[in-house]
Coordinates of C-alpha atoms in Angstrom, one line a residue:
Chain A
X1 CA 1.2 -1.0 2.4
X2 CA -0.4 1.8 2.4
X3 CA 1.3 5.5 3.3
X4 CA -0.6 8.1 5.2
X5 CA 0.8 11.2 6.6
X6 CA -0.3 11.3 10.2
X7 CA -2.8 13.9 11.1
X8 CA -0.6 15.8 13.8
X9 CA 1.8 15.8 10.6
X10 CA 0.0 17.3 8.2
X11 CA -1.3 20.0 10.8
X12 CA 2.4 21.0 12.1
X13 CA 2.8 21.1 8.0
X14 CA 0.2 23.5 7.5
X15 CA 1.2 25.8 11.0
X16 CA 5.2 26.0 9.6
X17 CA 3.4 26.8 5.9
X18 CA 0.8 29.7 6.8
X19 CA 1.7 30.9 10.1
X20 CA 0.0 34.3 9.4
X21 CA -2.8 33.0 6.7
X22 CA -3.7 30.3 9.5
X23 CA -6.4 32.4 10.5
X24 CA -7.9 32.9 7.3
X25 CA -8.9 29.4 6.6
X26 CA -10.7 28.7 9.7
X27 CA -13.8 28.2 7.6
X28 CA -12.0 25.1 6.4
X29 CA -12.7 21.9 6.9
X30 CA -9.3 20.7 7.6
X31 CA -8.5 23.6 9.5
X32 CA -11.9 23.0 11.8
X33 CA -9.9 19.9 12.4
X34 CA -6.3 21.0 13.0
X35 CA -7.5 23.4 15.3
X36 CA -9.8 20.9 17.0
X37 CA -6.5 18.6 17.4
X38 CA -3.8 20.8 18.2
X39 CA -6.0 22.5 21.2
X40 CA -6.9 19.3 22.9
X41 CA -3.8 17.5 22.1
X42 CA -5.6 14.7 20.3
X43 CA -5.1 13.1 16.7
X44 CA -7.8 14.3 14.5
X45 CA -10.0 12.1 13.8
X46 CA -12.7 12.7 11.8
X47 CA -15.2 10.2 14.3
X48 CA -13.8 12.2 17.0
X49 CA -15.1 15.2 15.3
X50 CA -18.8 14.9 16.4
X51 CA -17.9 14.1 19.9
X52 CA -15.9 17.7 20.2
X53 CA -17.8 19.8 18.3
X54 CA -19.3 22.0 21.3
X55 CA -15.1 22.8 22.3
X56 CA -14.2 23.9 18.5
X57 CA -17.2 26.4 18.1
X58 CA -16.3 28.1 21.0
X59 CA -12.7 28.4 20.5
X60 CA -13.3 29.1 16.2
X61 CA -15.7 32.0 17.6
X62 CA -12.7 33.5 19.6
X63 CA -10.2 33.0 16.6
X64 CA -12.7 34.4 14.1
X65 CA -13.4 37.9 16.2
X66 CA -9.5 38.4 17.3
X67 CA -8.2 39.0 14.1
X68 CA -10.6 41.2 13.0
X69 CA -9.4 43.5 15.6
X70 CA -5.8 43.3 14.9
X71 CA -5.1 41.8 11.6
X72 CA -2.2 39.7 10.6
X73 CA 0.2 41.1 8.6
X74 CA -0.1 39.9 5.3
X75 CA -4.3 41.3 5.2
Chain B
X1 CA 19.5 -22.8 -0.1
X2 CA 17.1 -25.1 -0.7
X3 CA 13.8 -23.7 -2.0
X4 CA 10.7 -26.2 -1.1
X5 CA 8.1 -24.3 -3.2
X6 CA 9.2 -21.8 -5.5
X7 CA 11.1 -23.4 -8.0
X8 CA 12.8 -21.3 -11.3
X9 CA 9.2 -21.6 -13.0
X10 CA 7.8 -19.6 -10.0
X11 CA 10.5 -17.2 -10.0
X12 CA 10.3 -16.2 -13.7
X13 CA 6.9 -15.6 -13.0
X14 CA 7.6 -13.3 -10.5
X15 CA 9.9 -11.7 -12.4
X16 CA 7.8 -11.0 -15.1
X17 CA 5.2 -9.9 -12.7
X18 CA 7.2 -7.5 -10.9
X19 CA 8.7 -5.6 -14.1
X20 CA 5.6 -5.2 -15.7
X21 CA 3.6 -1.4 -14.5
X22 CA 0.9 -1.7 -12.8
X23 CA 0.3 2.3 -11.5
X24 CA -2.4 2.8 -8.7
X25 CA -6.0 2.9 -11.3
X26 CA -4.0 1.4 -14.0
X27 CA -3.3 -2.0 -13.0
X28 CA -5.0 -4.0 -16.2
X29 CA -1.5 -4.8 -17.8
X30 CA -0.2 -6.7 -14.1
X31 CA -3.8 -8.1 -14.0
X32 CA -3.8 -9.7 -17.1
X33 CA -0.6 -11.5 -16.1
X34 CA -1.8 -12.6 -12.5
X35 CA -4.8 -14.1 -13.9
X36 CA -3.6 -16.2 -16.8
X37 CA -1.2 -17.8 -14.1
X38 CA -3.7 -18.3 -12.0
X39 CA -6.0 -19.5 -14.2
X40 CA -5.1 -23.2 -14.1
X41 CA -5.7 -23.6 -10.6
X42 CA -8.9 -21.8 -9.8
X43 CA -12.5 -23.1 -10.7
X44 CA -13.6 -19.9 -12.6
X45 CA -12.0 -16.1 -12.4
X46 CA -13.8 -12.6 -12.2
X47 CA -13.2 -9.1 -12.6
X48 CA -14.9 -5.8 -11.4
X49 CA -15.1 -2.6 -13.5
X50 CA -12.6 -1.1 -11.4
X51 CA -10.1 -4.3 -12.3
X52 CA -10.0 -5.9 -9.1
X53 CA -9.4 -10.1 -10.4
X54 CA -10.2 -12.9 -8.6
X55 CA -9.8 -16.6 -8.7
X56 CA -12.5 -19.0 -7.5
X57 CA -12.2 -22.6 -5.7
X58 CA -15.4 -24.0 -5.2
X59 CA -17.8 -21.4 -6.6
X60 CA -21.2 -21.5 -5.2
X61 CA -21.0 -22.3 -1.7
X62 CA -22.8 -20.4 1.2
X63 CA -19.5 -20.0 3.2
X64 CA -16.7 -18.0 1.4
X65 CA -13.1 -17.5 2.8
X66 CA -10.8 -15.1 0.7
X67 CA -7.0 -14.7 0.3
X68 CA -6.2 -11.1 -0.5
X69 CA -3.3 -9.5 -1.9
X70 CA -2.7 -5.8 -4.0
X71 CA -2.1 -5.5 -7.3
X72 CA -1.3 -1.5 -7.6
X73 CA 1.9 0.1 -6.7
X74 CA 3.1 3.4 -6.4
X75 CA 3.4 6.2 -8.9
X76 CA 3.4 9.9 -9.8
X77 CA 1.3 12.0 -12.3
X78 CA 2.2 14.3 -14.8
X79 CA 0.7 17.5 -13.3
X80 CA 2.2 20.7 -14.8
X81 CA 3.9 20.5 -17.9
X82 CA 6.1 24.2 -18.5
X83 CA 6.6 25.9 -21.5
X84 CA 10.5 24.7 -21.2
X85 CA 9.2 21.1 -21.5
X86 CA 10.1 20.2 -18.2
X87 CA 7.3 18.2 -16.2
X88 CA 6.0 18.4 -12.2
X89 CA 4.5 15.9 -10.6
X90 CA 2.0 15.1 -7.8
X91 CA 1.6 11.5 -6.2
X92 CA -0.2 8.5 -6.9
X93 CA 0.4 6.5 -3.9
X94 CA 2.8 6.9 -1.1
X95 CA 5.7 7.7 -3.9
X96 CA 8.9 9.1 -2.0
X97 CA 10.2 12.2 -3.5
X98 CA 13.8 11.7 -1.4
X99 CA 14.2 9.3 -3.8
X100 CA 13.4 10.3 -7.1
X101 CA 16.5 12.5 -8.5
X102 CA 18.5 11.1 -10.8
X103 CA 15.7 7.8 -11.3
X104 CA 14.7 6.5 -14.7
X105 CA 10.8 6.3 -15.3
X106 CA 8.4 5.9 -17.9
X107 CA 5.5 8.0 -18.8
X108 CA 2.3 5.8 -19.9
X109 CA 1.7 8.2 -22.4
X110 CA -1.2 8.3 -25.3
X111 CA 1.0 6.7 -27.8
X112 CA 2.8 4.2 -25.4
X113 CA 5.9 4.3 -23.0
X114 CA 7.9 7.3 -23.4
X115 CA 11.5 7.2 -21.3
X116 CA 12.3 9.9 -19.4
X117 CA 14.3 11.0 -15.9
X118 CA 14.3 12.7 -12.8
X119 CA 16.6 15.3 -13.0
X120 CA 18.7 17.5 -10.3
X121 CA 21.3 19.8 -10.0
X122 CA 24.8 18.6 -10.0
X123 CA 26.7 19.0 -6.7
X124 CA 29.0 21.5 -8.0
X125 CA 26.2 23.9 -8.6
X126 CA 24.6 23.8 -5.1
X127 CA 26.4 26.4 -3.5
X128 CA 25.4 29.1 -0.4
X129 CA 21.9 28.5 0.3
X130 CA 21.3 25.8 -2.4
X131 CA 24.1 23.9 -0.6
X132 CA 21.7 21.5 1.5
X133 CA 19.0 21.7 -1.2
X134 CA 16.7 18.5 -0.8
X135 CA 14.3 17.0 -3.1
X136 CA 10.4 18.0 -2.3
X137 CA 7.1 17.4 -4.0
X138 CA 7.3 21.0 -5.5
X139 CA 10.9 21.1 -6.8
X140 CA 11.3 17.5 -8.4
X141 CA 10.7 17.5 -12.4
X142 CA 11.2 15.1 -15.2
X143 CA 13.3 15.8 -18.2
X144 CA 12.2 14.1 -21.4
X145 CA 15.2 15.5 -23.4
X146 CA 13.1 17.8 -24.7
X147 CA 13.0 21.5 -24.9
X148 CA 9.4 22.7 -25.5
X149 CA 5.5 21.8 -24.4
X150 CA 4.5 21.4 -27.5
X151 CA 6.9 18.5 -27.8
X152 CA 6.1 17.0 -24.7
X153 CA 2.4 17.4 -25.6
X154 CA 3.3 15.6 -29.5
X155 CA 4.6 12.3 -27.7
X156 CA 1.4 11.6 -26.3
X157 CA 2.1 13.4 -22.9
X158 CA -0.7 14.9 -20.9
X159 CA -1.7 16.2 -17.9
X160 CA -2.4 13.1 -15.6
X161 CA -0.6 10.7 -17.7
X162 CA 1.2 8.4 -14.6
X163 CA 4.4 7.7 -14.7
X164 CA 6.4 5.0 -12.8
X165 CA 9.9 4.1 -12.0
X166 CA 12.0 1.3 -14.9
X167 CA 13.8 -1.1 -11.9
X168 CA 12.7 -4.0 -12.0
X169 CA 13.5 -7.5 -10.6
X170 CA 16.7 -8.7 -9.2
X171 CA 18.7 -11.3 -7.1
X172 CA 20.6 -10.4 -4.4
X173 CA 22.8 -12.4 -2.0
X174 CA 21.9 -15.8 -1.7
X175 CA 18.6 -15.3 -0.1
X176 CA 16.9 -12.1 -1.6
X177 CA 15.3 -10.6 -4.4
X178 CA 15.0 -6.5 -5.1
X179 CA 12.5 -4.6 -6.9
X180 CA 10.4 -2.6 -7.6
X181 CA 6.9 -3.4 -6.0
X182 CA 7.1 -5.9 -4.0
X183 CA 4.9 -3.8 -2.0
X184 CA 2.4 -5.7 -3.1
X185 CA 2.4 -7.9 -6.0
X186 CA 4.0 -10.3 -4.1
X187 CA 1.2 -10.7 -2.0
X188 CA -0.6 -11.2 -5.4
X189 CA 2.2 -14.0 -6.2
X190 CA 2.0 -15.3 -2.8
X191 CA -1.7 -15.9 -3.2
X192 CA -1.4 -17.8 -6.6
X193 CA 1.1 -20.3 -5.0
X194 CA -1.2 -21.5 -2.6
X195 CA -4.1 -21.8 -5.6
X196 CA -1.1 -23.8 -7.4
X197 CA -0.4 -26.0 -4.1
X198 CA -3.8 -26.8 -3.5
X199 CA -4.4 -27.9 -6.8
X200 CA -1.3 -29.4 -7.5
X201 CA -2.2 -31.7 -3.8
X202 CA -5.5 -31.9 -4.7
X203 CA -6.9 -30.5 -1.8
X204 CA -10.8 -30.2 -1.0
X205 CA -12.2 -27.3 0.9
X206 CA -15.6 -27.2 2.3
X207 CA -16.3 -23.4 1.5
X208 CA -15.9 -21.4 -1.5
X209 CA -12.0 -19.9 -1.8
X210 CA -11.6 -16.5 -3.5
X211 CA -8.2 -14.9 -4.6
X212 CA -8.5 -11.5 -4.5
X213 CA -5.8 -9.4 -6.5
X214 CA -7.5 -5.9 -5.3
X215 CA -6.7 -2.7 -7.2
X216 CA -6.1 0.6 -5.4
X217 CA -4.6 -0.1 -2.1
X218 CA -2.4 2.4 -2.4
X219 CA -4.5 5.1 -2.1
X220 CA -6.7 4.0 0.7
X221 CA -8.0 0.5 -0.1
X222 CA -10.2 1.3 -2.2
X223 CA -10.3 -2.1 -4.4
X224 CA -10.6 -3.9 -1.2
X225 CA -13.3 -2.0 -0.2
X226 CA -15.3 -2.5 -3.6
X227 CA -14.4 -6.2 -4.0
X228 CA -15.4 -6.7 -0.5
X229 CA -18.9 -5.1 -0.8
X230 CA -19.4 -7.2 -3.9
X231 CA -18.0 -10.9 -2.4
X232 CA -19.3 -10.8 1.2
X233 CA -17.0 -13.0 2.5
X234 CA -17.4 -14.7 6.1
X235 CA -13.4 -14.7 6.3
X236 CA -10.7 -12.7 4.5
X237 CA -7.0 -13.5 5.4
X238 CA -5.2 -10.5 3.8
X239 CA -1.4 -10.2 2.7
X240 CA 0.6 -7.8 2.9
X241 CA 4.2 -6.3 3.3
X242 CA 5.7 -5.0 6.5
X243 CA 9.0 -3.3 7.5
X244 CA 12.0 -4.7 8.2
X245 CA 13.4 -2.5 11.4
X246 CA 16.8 -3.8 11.8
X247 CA 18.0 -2.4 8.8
X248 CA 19.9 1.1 8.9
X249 CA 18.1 4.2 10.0
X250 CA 15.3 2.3 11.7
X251 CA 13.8 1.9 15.0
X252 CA 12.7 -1.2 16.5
X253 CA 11.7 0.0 19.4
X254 CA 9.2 2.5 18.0
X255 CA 8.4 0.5 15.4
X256 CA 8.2 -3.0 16.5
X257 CA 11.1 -5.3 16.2
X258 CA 11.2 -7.2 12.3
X259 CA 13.9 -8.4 10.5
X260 CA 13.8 -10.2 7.2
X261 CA 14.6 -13.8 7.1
X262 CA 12.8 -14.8 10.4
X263 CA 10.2 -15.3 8.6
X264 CA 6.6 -13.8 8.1
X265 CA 4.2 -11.4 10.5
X266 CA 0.9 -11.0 12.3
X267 CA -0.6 -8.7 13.1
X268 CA -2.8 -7.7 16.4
X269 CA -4.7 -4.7 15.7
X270 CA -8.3 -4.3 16.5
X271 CA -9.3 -4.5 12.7
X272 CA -7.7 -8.2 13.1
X273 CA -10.0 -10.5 14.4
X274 CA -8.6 -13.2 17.3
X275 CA -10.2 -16.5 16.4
X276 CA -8.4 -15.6 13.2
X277 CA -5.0 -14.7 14.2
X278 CA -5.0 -17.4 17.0
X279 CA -5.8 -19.8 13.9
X280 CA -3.1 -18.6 12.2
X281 CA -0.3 -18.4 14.8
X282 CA -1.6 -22.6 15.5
X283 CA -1.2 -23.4 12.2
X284 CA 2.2 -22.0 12.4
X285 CA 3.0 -23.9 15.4
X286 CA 1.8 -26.6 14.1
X287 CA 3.6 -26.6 11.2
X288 CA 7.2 -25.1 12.1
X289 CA 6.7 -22.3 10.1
X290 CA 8.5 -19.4 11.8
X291 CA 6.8 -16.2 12.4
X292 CA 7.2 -12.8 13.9
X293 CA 4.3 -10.5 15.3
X294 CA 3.8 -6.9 15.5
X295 CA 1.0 -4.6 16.5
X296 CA -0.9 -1.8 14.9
X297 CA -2.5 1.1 16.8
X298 CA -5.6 2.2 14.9
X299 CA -5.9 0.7 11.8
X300 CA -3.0 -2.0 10.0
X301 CA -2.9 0.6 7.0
X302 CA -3.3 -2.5 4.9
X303 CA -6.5 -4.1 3.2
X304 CA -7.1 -6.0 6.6
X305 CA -9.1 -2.6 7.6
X306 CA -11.4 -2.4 4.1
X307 CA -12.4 -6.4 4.7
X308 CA -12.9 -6.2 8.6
X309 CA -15.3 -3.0 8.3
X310 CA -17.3 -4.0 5.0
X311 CA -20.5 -5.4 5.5
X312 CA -21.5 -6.7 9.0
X313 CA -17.7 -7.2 9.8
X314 CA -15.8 -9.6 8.1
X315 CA -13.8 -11.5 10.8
X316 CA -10.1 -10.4 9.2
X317 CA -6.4 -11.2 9.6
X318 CA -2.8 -9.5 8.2
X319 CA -0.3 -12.2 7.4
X320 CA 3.1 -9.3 6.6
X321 CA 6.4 -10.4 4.6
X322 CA 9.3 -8.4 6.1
X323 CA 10.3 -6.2 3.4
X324 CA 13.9 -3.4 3.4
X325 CA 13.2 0.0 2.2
X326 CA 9.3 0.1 1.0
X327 CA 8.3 2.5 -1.4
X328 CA 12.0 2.8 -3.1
X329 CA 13.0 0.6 -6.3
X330 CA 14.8 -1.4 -4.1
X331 CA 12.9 -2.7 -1.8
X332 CA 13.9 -6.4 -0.2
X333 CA 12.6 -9.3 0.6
X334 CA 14.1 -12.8 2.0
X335 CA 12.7 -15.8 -0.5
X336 CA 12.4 -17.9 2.7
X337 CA 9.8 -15.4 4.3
X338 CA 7.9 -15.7 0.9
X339 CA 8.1 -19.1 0.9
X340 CA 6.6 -19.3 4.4
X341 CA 4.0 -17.0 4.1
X342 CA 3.1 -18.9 1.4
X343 CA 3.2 -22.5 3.5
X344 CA 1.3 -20.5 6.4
X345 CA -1.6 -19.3 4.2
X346 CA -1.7 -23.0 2.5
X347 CA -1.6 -24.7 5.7
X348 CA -4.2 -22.1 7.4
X349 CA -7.2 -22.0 4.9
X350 CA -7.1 -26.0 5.4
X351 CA -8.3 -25.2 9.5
X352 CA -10.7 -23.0 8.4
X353 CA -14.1 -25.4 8.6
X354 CA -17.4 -24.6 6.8
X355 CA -19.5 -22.0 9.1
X356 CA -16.3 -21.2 10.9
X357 CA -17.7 -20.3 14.4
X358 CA -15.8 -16.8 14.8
X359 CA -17.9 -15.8 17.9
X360 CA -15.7 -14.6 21.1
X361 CA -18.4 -16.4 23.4

């Protein structure tokens, strides 16, 4: 039987691992994802991902600009 | 207890079966075995580059049923090798890292098996913060009782060499056997009984019956997905294993409520298709085969999703043998479940009529 984390999983995974870095891999893929998930309380799904598109552009825009004006720590 | 089907030739098959390795992309050695049982009791057998075997009854006909089962199982590859000769590993398959200190594996190395261990630090040296120290991914390691790369490297050890746990096959109790992969080779077994019962009874069918032993389940269904493409079936009944939740440390209620010895599952999930599973839940009536059912939200994480969703849909269904603590080296099963998931798949392909009508309306 197959084993598969669950998504929520691997993104509470990824939050505990980079809290400060997080920002600097929204360009990712999976991180388009997480971000997509965790704000509208959904599994990510990637099917889901064409249907929410519009929501994650707007909020990755805020996310990009913010920490250019006060950078994390670790930059 | 009585056993109606499998008798000591079946078991020492199975025993065979379940000690030989048959890693996630490396499954030729299991393969090999599977098919020359099977090979009596089949009409012709195939294999696909990616080693998926299969076992035909009645070759050629425009309506094709198939009985699936996986042939991979779990496993880890060699992914860092240090300049102290010590090894770190990634997964190859749902392999749990709780479990791996102090387990006995072998490496599948250039120049054949090579023994080796998961190590860990002894009790007496986990002290202040190390106290609680747990296994993870990053911190397990293998030891080959060696003390340099180049040594590792000189016994045929690479990077991506797989390596798999030594516990094999074992009788426990009265009524259960313990090994390592049941998850799934004995859906593989399962699947040759009922080619042996139908030959050994002589029974005709009116379609064309494929056994599929698919490779790669492990990793996301991938064999099932290939061999399904290639077969088109109009029906695939698919075997698999399923968790027992009334042992220790489980949760029926989140989990669905199974428990080993009550005999075999299905499955609703939207991958499985009704006029299947209300097939399959008669022909257990019918027959006084007992049998427990479960739901899956999403997808059955088995290869009931790669049949359902290949093609044009392929009208699917999970028949799940209770099973105690997947994805260990001791993972349990009940020989009376076996025994009836092998009876409810017999009994089940014989309702199956040529052109099935699987429409809703």
């Amino acid at each position: 039987m197959l084993y598969k984390k669950s998504n929520t999983s691997i993104i509470l995974n990824i939050f505990k691992k980079y809290p400060l870095a997080f920002f600097h891999f929204l360009s990712e893929k999976k991180i388009w994802i997480a971000l997509a998930a965790v704000c509208l309380s959904l599994e990510a799904q990637i099917i889901a991902i064409g249907k929410i598109r519009w929501e994650i552009d707007i909020l990755a825009l805020f996310l990009c600009t913010w920490p250019l004006l006060d950078p994390p720590i670790y930059l | 207890m009585t056993q109606e089907i499998l008798g000591q030739k079946e078991l020492d098959f199975l025993q065979k079966y379940l000690d030989n390795h048959s890693p996630t992309g490396f499954e030729a050695e299991g393969q090999k075995l599977w098919v020359d049982y099977i090979r009596p009791f089949v009409d012709t057998w195939e294999l696909d580059d990616y080693g998926t075997a299969f076992g035909i009854v009645n070759p050629g006909k425009d309506f094709k049923v198939v009985v699936e089962g996986h042939a991979d199982e779990i496993s880890w590859f060699v992914n860092y090798i240090g300049d102290d000769g010590y090894i770190q590993v990634i997964r190859n398959g749902g392999s749990d890292h709780i479990i791996a200190p102090s387990m006995r594996v072998v490496l599948h190395g250039k120049n054949g098996l090579v023994p080796g261990v998961f190590g860990w630090p002894a009790i007496h040296t986990r002290i202040g913060k190390d106290e609680n120290l747990a296994p993870t991914i990053e911190n397990i390691f293998i030891d080959l009782g060696v003390s340099s790369k180049d040594e590792v490297l000189a016994l045929g050890i690479e990077i991506g060499t797989v390596v798999t746990y030594t516990d094999g096959f074992m009788r426990i109790g009265e009524n259960y056997i313990a090994g390592r992969a049941l998850d799934n080779r004995i859906g593989g077994f399962c699947i040759a009984q009922v080619a042996r019962l139908l030959k050994e009874n002589q029974i005709s069918l009116p379609f064309s019956l494929y056994f599929v032993n698919a490779v790669q389940e492990e990793i996301g269904l991938r064999g099932a997905e290939m061999i399904a493409h290639r077969i088109k079936p109009n029906a695939a009944i698919i075997t698999d294993v399923t968790h027992d939740t009334r042992s220790p440390l489980m949760n029926p209620k989140a989990k669905g409520d199974i428990k080993c010895g009550l005999g075999p599952t299905i499955t609703t999930a939207p991958a499985v298709h009704r006029v299947l599973y209300n097939l399959l839940d008669k022909t257990a009536q019918e027959n006084s085969i007992p049998l427990q059912k479960e739901a899956s939200s999403r997808s059955t994480g088995t290869d009931t999703d790669a049949f359902a969703y290949s093609n044009e849909g392929v009208p699917s269904a999970l028949i799940s043998l209770p099973l105690k603590y997947m994805h260990t080296t001791v993972e349990m099963a009940h020989i009376k479940d076996i025994e009836n998931l092998i009876k409810l798949i017999y009994y089940a392909v014989q309702k199956i009529e040529y052109k099935h009508n699987f429409k809703y309306f």
